[in-house]
Amino acid sequence: MSNIIFARLFKITVFFIALTGAAQMPVFKRYYISDIPGLGWLADFYLTNKIHYALGAVLIFMVMYLATEYILSKRNTLQLSRCGVVRASLFAAVIFTGVFRVIKNLPYVTMDPLTVMMIDWTHLSFAILLGITALTALIRGRSSYFEEGRVERKL
Amino acid sequence: MTVKNKGISRRNFLKGLGAGSAAMLLPSALPAVASSSETEEIATLLDISKCIGCGECVRGCSEVNESKYPEPKKPFPVMYPTSRVEVEDWSDKRDVDDRLTPYNWLFIQSAEVEYNGTLHEINIPRRCLHCQNPPCANLCPWGAAAKQKNGITRIFDNVCLGGAKCRTVCPWHIPQRQTGVGLYMRLLPKFGGNGVMYKCDRCYNRIAEGQQPACIEVCPENVQTIGPRSEILAKAHELADKNGWFIYGEEENGGTNTIYVSPVPFDLLNRAIDKGAGKPGLQPVADSMADEETLATAVAIAPLAGIAAGIIKAGHYLSSSAKGKNNE
Ligand code: SF4
Ligand code: SF4
Ligand code: SF4
């Protein structure tokens, strides 16, 4: 798969995971967004939750693939930018807390109510922070995760 | 709408005894409830053949849980968009006891059903079933609801924002909303949240003290039994097998901690009872969280698959760059 297609799939996955994640809060119906033709599904909590899970699996696959490849072969030639480090860490935090959410919802797992609350709050907070950082990076035109020019110098 | 009889007060009786001494007076019931909470989820058995519909349990519930009821201040904040957000205010209708409300966590459903040539008058105490894998708690995005290890599903009134998602995803739409109270009032009351959701908490505080839930304790007909789920199920099956009765709650929604046994089939009861807002049915319910369970496997496999794919890709890359170097 070419890198461009991979990057595009990654962006689409992230977009829909953010959308279905936001749909877990009862806001799309309140604000008539799910009344827009074609967006009715956004008010279906079960459906959006299942999509969120499925895309979560896809995202984890992609991120682990990228991380493994980076560590094994590109670590010495490609340096993460500061903004890249921040976003990668936030991604890790969102995924980590998300996995805990999946675990806590398993039928044979019962977590302490305070733990449940902490998982939910951290997942939500990290996701919002990631959203803000990603938007900022986009607006400031620094959407690359890597130091510019570094690649050429090293190669 | 019926009005609660507030005449006979068991609350004063209980108050007089004090929690500690009341606990001491009930030695037989206590060990079962207390010890089971350590090891196994506790469940309740409702033998509805015994229920006479006297409503003592409904009143008992109100009396011991009144202190948990919401005390909203009016006027409520205007909530936007006003055309969509509905105020749900039960604070002036606290006496309603023919459905679930924030001020009434238990009500009695009645049905007349003919079965095998006999007319049965059936009364069914209805409240939260305390699902074993409760979607109301699992899907709360705000961590305001959770199941305790002893099988009680609770909504924490100091955290809940009242978005009512729990009610939407609950197969029986049990939790009920009171506007104008709770955390949302201190956040963005105009734009997010709409109060707090309330439902039976199976008298978690009484259980923690080794007491029985009020509705069980006050019932003159001993309709309910509480104990470890396996024991409760064994009892339910014994009753069902012996009398040719029917069970509800064992498999529903993947299993609940409320097991009803009835002399008439539940589909007949479901057809006969009055259903609607705050009046749950007795319909068959598939496990709401079954697909999530399957998808969790995908989430578990994903990182390993990702790492494997990454190694393969890196292997290609390294071997081709090594080849490149060799060729130089
Ligand atoms: S107190 Fe017992 S008999 Fe009376 S309505 Fe409640 S469950 Fe039925
Ligand atoms: S019956 Fe409804 S409110 Fe009660 S635990 Fe199950 S899903 Fe939650
Ligand atoms: S268990 Fe407690 S809270 Fe639940 S219905 Fe019975 S008395 Fe009410």
Short mmCIF file of C-alpha atoms and ligand atoms in Angstrom, two decimals:
data_model
loop_
_atom_site.label_atom_id
_atom_site.label_comp_id
_atom_site.label_asym_id
_atom_site.label_seq_id
_atom_site.Cartn_x
_atom_site.Cartn_y
_atom_site.Cartn_z
CA MET A 1 0.00 0.00 0.00
CA SER A 2 1.41 3.35 -0.89
CA ASN A 3 2.04 5.81 1.90
CA ILE A 4 -0.42 8.30 0.46
CA ILE A 5 -3.28 5.83 0.53
CA PHE A 6 -2.28 4.73 4.03
CA ALA A 7 -2.22 8.34 5.24
CA ARG A 8 -5.60 8.97 3.69
CA LEU A 9 -7.12 5.87 5.31
CA PHE A 10 -5.59 6.92 8.60
CA LYS A 11 -7.19 10.36 8.37
CA ILE A 12 -10.59 8.92 7.45
CA THR A 13 -10.39 6.48 10.36
CA VAL A 14 -9.48 9.25 12.79
CA PHE A 15 -12.28 11.45 11.47
CA PHE A 16 -14.95 8.80 11.93
CA ILE A 17 -13.60 7.66 15.27
CA ALA A 18 -13.79 11.25 16.51
CA LEU A 19 -17.30 11.63 15.10
CA THR A 20 -18.61 8.39 16.62
CA GLY A 21 -16.80 9.22 19.84
CA ALA A 22 -18.54 12.59 20.04
CA ALA A 23 -21.80 10.80 19.25
CA GLN A 24 -21.46 8.94 22.54
CA MET A 25 -22.50 12.14 24.22
CA PRO A 26 -26.17 12.89 23.74
CA VAL A 27 -25.55 16.07 21.78
CA PHE A 28 -26.22 15.30 18.12
CA LYS A 29 -29.92 14.88 18.67
CA ARG A 30 -30.19 17.85 20.98
CA TYR A 31 -28.56 20.10 18.42
CA TYR A 32 -30.54 18.72 15.47
CA ILE A 33 -27.41 17.37 13.78
CA SER A 34 -28.93 13.91 13.50
CA ASP A 35 -31.97 15.52 11.86
CA ILE A 36 -29.86 16.36 8.83
CA PRO A 37 -30.74 13.83 6.12
CA GLY A 38 -28.15 11.05 6.11
CA LEU A 39 -26.94 11.77 9.62
CA GLY A 40 -29.74 10.07 11.54
CA TRP A 41 -27.40 7.22 12.47
CA LEU A 42 -25.43 9.62 14.64
CA ALA A 43 -28.23 9.48 17.21
CA ASP A 44 -28.07 5.67 17.45
CA PHE A 45 -25.90 5.10 20.51
CA TYR A 46 -25.48 1.38 19.92
CA LEU A 47 -24.56 1.74 16.26
CA THR A 48 -22.08 4.57 16.81
CA ASN A 49 -20.56 2.68 19.72
CA LYS A 50 -20.00 -0.39 17.56
CA ILE A 51 -18.46 1.70 14.80
CA HIS A 52 -16.27 3.38 17.40
CA TYR A 53 -15.08 -0.03 18.62
CA ALA A 54 -14.44 -1.33 15.10
CA LEU A 55 -12.55 1.79 14.04
CA GLY A 56 -10.70 1.66 17.35
CA ALA A 57 -9.38 -1.74 16.32
CA VAL A 58 -8.40 -0.35 12.90
CA LEU A 59 -6.69 2.64 14.48
CA ILE A 60 -4.75 0.49 16.95
CA PHE A 61 -3.61 -1.70 14.06
CA MET A 62 -2.43 1.32 12.07
CA VAL A 63 -0.71 2.99 14.99
CA MET A 64 1.09 -0.17 16.07
CA TYR A 65 2.12 -0.78 12.47
CA LEU A 66 3.51 2.73 12.14
CA ALA A 67 5.21 2.62 15.54
CA THR A 68 6.84 -0.75 14.91
CA GLU A 69 8.02 0.26 11.47
CA TYR A 70 9.33 3.56 12.80
CA ILE A 71 11.22 2.00 15.70
CA LEU A 72 12.71 -0.78 13.61
CA SER A 73 13.72 1.08 10.51
CA LYS A 74 13.27 4.83 10.57
CA ARG A 75 14.20 5.87 14.07
CA ASN A 76 17.69 6.97 13.02
CA THR A 77 16.70 8.77 9.88
CA LEU A 78 13.43 10.41 10.82
CA GLN A 79 13.07 12.61 13.89
CA LEU A 80 9.68 13.32 15.46
CA SER A 81 8.94 17.03 15.71
CA ARG A 82 7.96 18.51 19.08
CA CYS A 83 4.36 18.83 17.95
CA GLY A 84 4.63 15.27 16.64
CA VAL A 85 5.78 13.99 20.02
CA VAL A 86 2.88 15.74 21.74
CA ARG A 87 0.33 14.38 19.30
CA ALA A 88 1.79 10.87 19.31
CA SER A 89 1.67 10.83 23.12
CA LEU A 90 -1.91 12.06 23.11
CA PHE A 91 -2.81 9.38 20.57
CA ALA A 92 -1.23 6.80 22.85
CA ALA A 93 -3.15 8.15 25.85
CA VAL A 94 -6.49 8.15 23.99
CA ILE A 95 -5.91 4.62 22.75
CA PHE A 96 -4.73 3.39 26.13
CA THR A 97 -7.76 4.78 27.98
CA GLY A 98 -10.02 3.61 25.16
CA VAL A 99 -8.76 0.06 25.55
CA PHE A 100 -9.57 0.29 29.24
CA ARG A 101 -13.09 1.36 28.31
CA VAL A 102 -13.43 -1.72 26.12
CA ILE A 103 -12.13 -3.91 28.94
CA LYS A 104 -14.47 -2.43 31.53
CA ASN A 105 -17.45 -3.15 29.28
CA LEU A 106 -16.67 -6.85 29.06
CA PRO A 107 -19.35 -8.89 30.81
CA TYR A 108 -16.94 -10.66 33.15
CA VAL A 109 -15.10 -7.50 34.18
CA THR A 110 -16.38 -5.29 36.99
CA MET A 111 -14.28 -2.28 37.88
CA ASP A 112 -14.67 -0.04 40.84
CA PRO A 113 -17.04 2.89 40.04
CA LEU A 114 -14.33 5.47 40.71
CA THR A 115 -11.98 3.70 38.31
CA VAL A 116 -14.73 3.68 35.70
CA MET A 117 -15.19 7.42 36.14
CA MET A 118 -11.45 8.07 35.84
CA ILE A 119 -11.23 5.98 32.66
CA ASP A 120 -14.12 7.87 31.09
CA TRP A 121 -12.87 11.28 32.11
CA THR A 122 -9.28 10.69 30.98
CA HIS A 123 -10.44 9.19 27.68
CA LEU A 124 -12.62 12.20 27.03
CA SER A 125 -9.99 14.72 28.14
CA PHE A 126 -7.18 13.22 26.08
CA ALA A 127 -9.45 12.99 23.05
CA ILE A 128 -10.39 16.66 23.38
CA LEU A 129 -6.75 17.67 23.88
CA LEU A 130 -5.73 15.65 20.84
CA GLY A 131 -8.46 17.32 18.83
CA ILE A 132 -7.29 20.78 19.89
CA THR A 133 -3.62 20.02 19.18
CA ALA A 134 -4.39 18.50 15.81
CA LEU A 135 -6.48 21.52 14.84
CA THR A 136 -3.78 23.91 16.01
CA ALA A 137 -1.16 22.02 14.04
CA LEU A 138 -3.36 22.11 10.97
CA ILE A 139 -4.04 25.83 11.26
CA ARG A 140 -0.39 26.63 11.82
CA GLY A 141 0.54 24.42 8.92
CA ARG A 142 2.62 22.02 10.95
CA SER A 143 0.64 18.90 10.34
CA SER A 144 3.72 16.72 9.81
CA TYR A 145 4.77 14.57 12.74
CA PHE A 146 8.39 14.78 11.70
CA GLU A 147 11.12 17.41 11.65
CA GLU A 148 11.29 19.01 8.27
CA GLY A 149 14.46 18.75 6.26
CA ARG A 150 15.89 16.20 8.63
CA VAL A 151 15.24 13.35 6.25
CA GLU A 152 17.08 14.90 3.37
CA ARG A 153 20.08 15.84 5.54
CA LYS A 154 20.45 12.35 6.89
CA LEU A 155 19.96 10.44 3.70
CA MET B 1 -52.32 8.87 38.72
CA THR B 2 -52.64 7.37 42.16
CA VAL B 3 -51.58 8.92 45.39
CA LYS B 4 -49.15 7.39 47.81
CA ASN B 5 -50.44 6.49 51.19
CA LYS B 6 -48.09 8.20 53.55
CA GLY B 7 -49.95 7.14 56.64
CA ILE B 8 -48.11 4.14 57.96
CA SER B 9 -44.52 5.06 58.44
CA ARG B 10 -41.96 2.40 58.74
CA ARG B 11 -39.31 5.05 58.53
CA ASN B 12 -39.88 6.11 62.10
CA PHE B 13 -39.72 2.52 63.16
CA LEU B 14 -36.39 2.10 61.43
CA LYS B 15 -35.15 5.46 62.64
CA GLY B 16 -36.04 4.52 66.18
CA LEU B 17 -34.01 1.39 65.94
CA GLY B 18 -31.07 3.08 64.33
CA ALA B 19 -29.16 1.42 61.53
CA GLY B 20 -26.84 -0.53 63.81
CA SER B 21 -29.42 -2.00 66.12
CA ALA B 22 -31.76 -2.71 63.23
CA ALA B 23 -28.97 -4.72 61.65
CA MET B 24 -28.53 -6.69 64.83
CA LEU B 25 -32.20 -7.54 64.91
CA LEU B 26 -32.06 -9.19 61.54
CA PRO B 27 -29.37 -11.79 61.97
CA SER B 28 -30.82 -14.47 59.74
CA ALA B 29 -30.98 -12.40 56.58
CA LEU B 30 -27.64 -10.73 57.01
CA PRO B 31 -24.92 -13.28 56.50
CA ALA B 32 -26.27 -14.29 53.13
CA VAL B 33 -26.37 -10.75 51.78
CA ALA B 34 -23.12 -9.62 53.32
CA SER B 35 -20.94 -12.60 52.55
CA SER B 36 -22.18 -13.00 49.01
CA SER B 37 -21.22 -9.44 48.13
CA GLU B 38 -17.57 -10.42 48.55
CA THR B 39 -17.57 -13.36 46.21
CA GLU B 40 -20.58 -13.37 43.94
CA GLU B 41 -23.10 -10.92 42.58
CA ILE B 42 -26.25 -10.83 44.60
CA ALA B 43 -29.59 -11.20 42.94
CA THR B 44 -33.19 -11.01 43.98
CA LEU B 45 -35.91 -13.51 43.29
CA LEU B 46 -39.46 -12.26 42.84
CA ASP B 47 -42.10 -14.92 43.13
CA ILE B 48 -44.92 -12.91 41.63
CA SER B 49 -47.47 -15.61 42.36
CA LYS B 50 -47.30 -14.35 45.94
CA CYS B 51 -47.64 -10.62 45.30
CA ILE B 52 -50.98 -9.19 46.41
CA GLY B 53 -50.25 -5.70 45.09
CA CYS B 54 -50.55 -4.07 48.51
CA GLY B 55 -47.87 -1.50 47.66
CA GLU B 56 -46.02 -1.78 50.97
CA CYS B 57 -42.76 -2.22 49.05
CA VAL B 58 -43.40 0.94 47.05
CA ARG B 59 -43.96 2.93 50.21
CA GLY B 60 -41.02 1.27 51.95
CA CYS B 61 -38.77 2.23 49.05
CA SER B 62 -39.89 5.86 49.23
CA GLU B 63 -39.41 6.06 52.95
CA VAL B 64 -35.87 4.76 53.11
CA ASN B 65 -34.73 6.48 49.93
CA GLU B 66 -36.45 9.83 50.30
CA SER B 67 -33.20 11.46 51.37
CA LYS B 68 -31.73 10.53 47.97
CA TYR B 69 -34.51 12.22 46.02
CA PRO B 70 -33.73 15.43 44.11
CA GLU B 71 -34.54 18.86 45.50
CA PRO B 72 -34.43 21.10 42.45
CA LYS B 73 -34.54 24.86 42.69
CA LYS B 74 -36.86 26.74 40.40
CA PRO B 75 -36.92 28.42 38.00
CA PHE B 76 -34.85 26.01 35.96
CA PRO B 77 -32.20 27.41 33.66
CA VAL B 78 -33.34 27.93 30.08
CA MET B 79 -31.87 25.09 28.06
CA TYR B 80 -31.00 25.51 24.39
CA PRO B 81 -32.26 24.73 21.87
CA THR B 82 -35.52 25.29 23.68
CA SER B 83 -37.47 23.67 20.88
CA ARG B 84 -35.70 20.37 21.51
CA VAL B 85 -34.71 20.19 25.15
CA GLU B 86 -37.55 19.17 27.37
CA VAL B 87 -37.80 20.00 31.03
CA GLU B 88 -38.63 16.87 32.99
CA ASP B 89 -39.92 17.96 36.33
CA TRP B 90 -41.40 15.50 38.79
CA SER B 91 -40.79 17.59 41.89
CA ASP B 92 -44.45 18.61 42.09
CA LYS B 93 -45.63 15.09 41.31
CA ARG B 94 -43.77 13.18 43.96
CA ASP B 95 -46.83 11.15 44.82
CA VAL B 96 -47.12 9.47 41.44
CA ASP B 97 -46.69 5.80 42.13
CA ASP B 98 -48.12 4.06 39.09
CA ARG B 99 -44.92 4.40 37.08
CA LEU B 100 -41.20 4.99 37.55
CA THR B 101 -40.21 8.57 38.31
CA PRO B 102 -37.19 10.18 39.98
CA TYR B 103 -39.30 10.03 43.15
CA ASN B 104 -40.65 6.53 42.65
CA TRP B 105 -38.15 3.82 41.88
CA LEU B 106 -40.55 0.93 42.25
CA PHE B 107 -44.14 0.46 41.17
CA ILE B 108 -46.60 -2.39 40.87
CA GLN B 109 -47.80 -3.53 37.47
CA SER B 110 -51.02 -5.51 37.37
CA ALA B 111 -52.44 -7.85 34.79
CA GLU B 112 -55.30 -10.25 34.42
CA VAL B 113 -54.28 -13.17 32.33
CA GLU B 114 -56.10 -16.31 31.34
CA TYR B 115 -53.79 -19.26 31.10
CA ASN B 116 -54.69 -22.94 30.83
CA GLY B 117 -58.31 -22.13 31.52
CA THR B 118 -57.61 -20.26 34.74
CA LEU B 119 -57.82 -16.53 35.27
CA HIS B 120 -54.73 -15.22 37.05
CA GLU B 121 -54.50 -11.86 38.70
CA ILE B 122 -50.85 -11.02 38.66
CA ASN B 123 -49.01 -8.16 40.35
CA ILE B 124 -45.46 -7.44 39.35
CA PRO B 125 -43.13 -5.17 41.32
CA ARG B 126 -41.09 -3.29 38.72
CA ARG B 127 -37.79 -1.47 39.10
CA CYS B 128 -34.27 -1.59 37.68
CA LEU B 129 -33.27 -5.21 37.03
CA HIS B 130 -29.57 -4.62 37.79
CA CYS B 131 -28.23 -6.20 34.64
CA GLN B 132 -25.05 -8.23 34.87
CA ASN B 133 -23.54 -6.26 32.00
CA PRO B 134 -25.57 -3.06 32.20
CA PRO B 135 -25.64 -0.99 29.01
CA CYS B 136 -26.81 2.03 31.03
CA ALA B 137 -23.46 2.01 32.83
CA ASN B 138 -21.28 0.70 30.00
CA LEU B 139 -22.42 3.34 27.57
CA CYS B 140 -22.47 6.31 29.92
CA PRO B 141 -19.85 8.58 28.37
CA TRP B 142 -19.29 10.40 31.61
CA GLY B 143 -18.58 7.59 34.06
CA ALA B 144 -21.63 8.51 36.12
CA ALA B 145 -22.99 4.97 36.22
CA ALA B 146 -21.30 1.73 37.15
CA LYS B 147 -21.97 -1.71 38.45
CA GLN B 148 -20.61 -2.58 41.86
CA LYS B 149 -18.93 -5.92 42.47
CA ASN B 150 -22.00 -7.07 44.39
CA GLY B 151 -24.12 -6.69 41.27
CA ILE B 152 -25.80 -3.36 42.02
CA THR B 153 -25.88 -0.92 39.10
CA ARG B 154 -25.81 2.62 40.33
CA ILE B 155 -26.10 6.07 38.83
CA PHE B 156 -24.09 8.55 40.87
CA ASP B 157 -26.28 11.59 41.36
CA ASN B 158 -23.37 13.93 42.05
CA VAL B 159 -21.72 13.10 38.70
CA CYS B 160 -24.67 12.47 36.36
CA LEU B 161 -25.39 15.23 33.84
CA GLY B 162 -28.88 14.01 33.00
CA GLY B 163 -28.36 13.44 29.29
CA ALA B 164 -30.66 10.42 29.67
CA LYS B 165 -28.59 8.21 27.40
CA CYS B 166 -28.88 5.49 30.05
CA ARG B 167 -32.64 5.57 29.67
CA THR B 168 -32.38 5.35 25.88
CA VAL B 169 -30.01 2.37 25.90
CA CYS B 170 -31.68 0.52 28.78
CA PRO B 171 -33.88 -2.17 27.21
CA TRP B 172 -36.58 -1.29 29.76
CA HIS B 173 -35.91 2.48 29.76
CA ILE B 174 -35.73 2.42 33.55
CA PRO B 175 -33.79 5.56 34.69
CA GLN B 176 -35.92 8.68 35.06
CA ARG B 177 -34.83 12.30 34.83
CA GLN B 178 -35.28 15.27 37.09
CA THR B 179 -34.30 18.59 35.56
CA GLY B 180 -32.67 21.38 37.54
CA VAL B 181 -30.36 19.39 39.80
CA GLY B 182 -26.85 18.03 39.66
CA LEU B 183 -23.48 18.81 38.19
CA TYR B 184 -24.72 20.30 34.91
CA MET B 185 -26.06 23.27 36.86
CA ARG B 186 -22.45 24.19 37.69
CA LEU B 187 -21.07 23.54 34.18
CA LEU B 188 -23.01 24.82 31.18
CA PRO B 189 -26.64 24.43 32.24
CA LYS B 190 -27.89 26.20 29.12
CA PHE B 191 -26.02 24.05 26.62
CA GLY B 192 -25.29 20.64 28.04
CA GLY B 193 -26.98 18.24 30.45
CA ASN B 194 -30.48 18.34 31.80
CA GLY B 195 -30.53 17.15 35.40
CA VAL B 196 -29.90 13.80 37.01
CA MET B 197 -31.17 10.29 36.29
CA TYR B 198 -32.66 8.27 39.11
CA LYS B 199 -33.54 4.63 39.58
CA CYS B 200 -33.48 1.84 42.14
CA ASP B 201 -30.02 1.52 43.66
CA ARG B 202 -31.09 -1.69 45.38
CA CYS B 203 -30.64 0.08 48.69
CA TYR B 204 -26.85 -0.17 48.29
CA ASN B 205 -26.29 1.60 51.59
CA ARG B 206 -28.52 -0.81 53.47
CA ILE B 207 -26.87 -3.78 51.79
CA ALA B 208 -23.45 -2.38 52.72
CA GLU B 209 -24.61 -2.31 56.33
CA GLY B 210 -25.81 -5.87 56.11
CA GLN B 211 -29.48 -4.90 55.92
CA GLN B 212 -32.00 -5.96 53.35
CA PRO B 213 -33.41 -3.64 50.72
CA ALA B 214 -36.50 -1.92 52.10
CA CYS B 215 -38.88 -3.42 49.55
CA ILE B 216 -37.85 -6.90 50.60
CA GLU B 217 -38.01 -6.22 54.30
CA VAL B 218 -41.48 -4.67 54.38
CA CYS B 219 -43.26 -7.13 52.09
CA PRO B 220 -45.93 -8.99 54.08
CA GLU B 221 -46.01 -11.84 51.56
CA ASN B 222 -42.28 -12.49 51.30
CA VAL B 223 -42.43 -12.06 47.56
CA GLN B 224 -38.72 -11.33 47.29
CA THR B 225 -35.64 -13.27 48.33
CA ILE B 226 -32.10 -11.95 48.07
CA GLY B 227 -28.86 -13.90 47.89
CA PRO B 228 -25.95 -15.00 45.73
CA ARG B 229 -27.07 -15.22 42.11
CA SER B 230 -26.36 -18.93 41.76
CA GLU B 231 -28.53 -19.71 44.79
CA ILE B 232 -31.28 -17.42 43.58
CA LEU B 233 -31.25 -19.10 40.17
CA ALA B 234 -31.35 -22.54 41.74
CA LYS B 235 -34.40 -21.48 43.75
CA ALA B 236 -36.05 -19.99 40.68
CA HIS B 237 -35.55 -23.19 38.70
CA GLU B 238 -36.78 -25.29 41.56
CA LEU B 239 -40.00 -23.25 41.68
CA ALA B 240 -40.35 -23.27 37.93
CA ASP B 241 -39.77 -27.00 37.60
CA LYS B 242 -42.00 -27.94 40.50
CA ASN B 243 -44.95 -25.80 39.41
CA GLY B 244 -44.46 -25.52 35.67
CA TRP B 245 -43.74 -21.81 36.03
CA PHE B 246 -41.76 -19.35 33.95
CA ILE B 247 -38.59 -17.35 34.52
CA TYR B 248 -37.70 -13.84 33.43
CA GLY B 249 -34.36 -12.12 34.00
CA GLU B 250 -32.02 -15.08 33.83
CA GLU B 251 -31.07 -14.61 30.18
CA GLU B 252 -32.68 -11.26 29.39
CA ASN B 253 -30.14 -8.64 28.30
CA GLY B 254 -27.39 -11.20 28.86
CA GLY B 255 -28.58 -11.90 32.40
CA THR B 256 -29.88 -9.69 35.18
CA ASN B 257 -29.72 -9.78 38.94
CA THR B 258 -33.50 -9.71 39.18
CA ILE B 259 -35.17 -13.04 38.59
CA TYR B 260 -38.95 -13.17 38.25
CA VAL B 261 -40.87 -16.42 38.47
CA SER B 262 -44.45 -16.45 37.29
CA PRO B 263 -47.23 -19.01 36.99
CA VAL B 264 -48.15 -17.57 33.58
CA PRO B 265 -45.85 -17.08 30.58
CA PHE B 266 -44.17 -13.70 30.39
CA ASP B 267 -45.30 -13.03 26.84
CA LEU B 268 -48.89 -13.15 28.05
CA LEU B 269 -48.03 -10.83 30.92
CA ASN B 270 -46.20 -8.53 28.57
CA ARG B 271 -49.30 -8.24 26.42
CA ALA B 272 -51.57 -7.65 29.40
CA ILE B 273 -49.64 -4.99 31.30
CA ASP B 274 -49.89 -1.28 30.74
CA LYS B 275 -46.68 -0.17 29.02
CA GLY B 276 -45.26 3.22 28.15
CA ALA B 277 -43.03 5.93 29.59
CA GLY B 278 -41.86 4.77 33.01
CA LYS B 279 -43.80 1.54 32.58
CA PRO B 280 -41.41 -1.14 31.32
CA GLY B 281 -42.51 -4.22 29.41
CA LEU B 282 -41.63 -7.86 29.96
CA GLN B 283 -40.56 -8.51 26.40
CA PRO B 284 -37.74 -10.86 25.39
CA VAL B 285 -34.46 -8.92 25.44
CA ALA B 286 -31.30 -9.99 23.64
CA ASP B 287 -27.91 -9.16 25.12
CA SER B 288 -27.42 -5.46 24.27
CA MET B 289 -23.66 -5.63 24.62
CA ALA B 290 -23.08 -8.86 22.64
CA ASP B 291 -21.64 -7.16 19.55
CA GLU B 292 -19.30 -5.06 21.67
CA GLU B 293 -18.01 -8.26 23.21
CA THR B 294 -17.19 -9.62 19.76
CA LEU B 295 -15.60 -6.35 18.68
CA ALA B 296 -13.47 -6.38 21.82
CA THR B 297 -11.70 -9.40 20.35
CA ALA B 298 -10.80 -7.31 17.32
CA VAL B 299 -9.45 -4.62 19.63
CA ALA B 300 -7.37 -7.27 21.41
CA ILE B 301 -5.92 -8.69 18.19
CA ALA B 302 -5.30 -5.31 16.51
CA PRO B 303 -2.04 -4.36 18.27
CA LEU B 304 -0.45 -7.75 17.61
CA ALA B 305 -1.50 -7.66 13.98
CA GLY B 306 -0.15 -4.12 13.72
CA ILE B 307 3.20 -5.07 15.19
CA ALA B 308 3.45 -8.08 12.90
CA ALA B 309 2.67 -5.96 9.84
CA GLY B 310 5.20 -3.36 11.01
CA ILE B 311 7.92 -5.99 11.39
CA ILE B 312 7.23 -7.33 7.93
CA LYS B 313 7.35 -3.84 6.44
CA ALA B 314 10.52 -2.95 8.34
CA GLY B 315 12.05 -6.27 7.29
CA HIS B 316 11.42 -5.44 3.65
CA TYR B 317 12.84 -1.98 4.14
CA LEU B 318 15.94 -3.15 5.98
CA SER B 319 16.68 -5.97 3.59
CA SER B 320 16.25 -3.74 0.56
CA SER B 321 18.49 -1.04 2.06
CA ALA B 322 21.04 -3.71 2.98
CA LYS B 323 20.91 -4.95 -0.61
CA GLY B 324 21.37 -1.38 -1.74
CA LYS B 325 24.50 -1.07 0.39
CA ASN B 326 25.87 -4.40 -0.82
CA ASN B 327 25.42 -3.30 -4.39
CA GLU B 328 27.35 -0.10 -3.86
S1 SF4 C 1 -45.14 -5.48 49.46
FE1 SF4 C 1 -44.96 -7.54 48.64
S2 SF4 C 1 -47.05 -8.20 48.28
FE2 SF4 C 1 -47.11 -6.00 48.58
S3 SF4 C 1 -46.97 -5.18 46.50
FE3 SF4 C 1 -44.90 -5.28 47.26
S4 SF4 C 1 -44.11 -7.25 46.59
FE4 SF4 C 1 -46.34 -7.32 46.39
S1 SF4 C 2 -32.39 -2.53 33.84
FE1 SF4 C 2 -31.74 -0.74 32.69
S2 SF4 C 2 -31.18 0.74 34.23
FE2 SF4 C 2 -31.22 -1.25 35.25
S3 SF4 C 2 -29.11 -2.03 35.10
FE3 SF4 C 2 -30.23 -2.83 33.32
S4 SF4 C 2 -29.80 -1.32 31.73
FE4 SF4 C 2 -29.32 -0.34 33.66
S1 SF4 C 3 -34.10 -2.26 46.35
FE1 SF4 C 3 -34.32 -0.37 47.53
S2 SF4 C 3 -34.20 1.22 45.97
FE2 SF4 C 3 -34.64 -0.67 44.87
S3 SF4 C 3 -36.86 -0.78 44.71
FE3 SF4 C 3 -36.28 -1.90 46.58
S4 SF4 C 3 -36.42 -0.39 48.20
FE4 SF4 C 3 -36.37 0.74 46.27
#
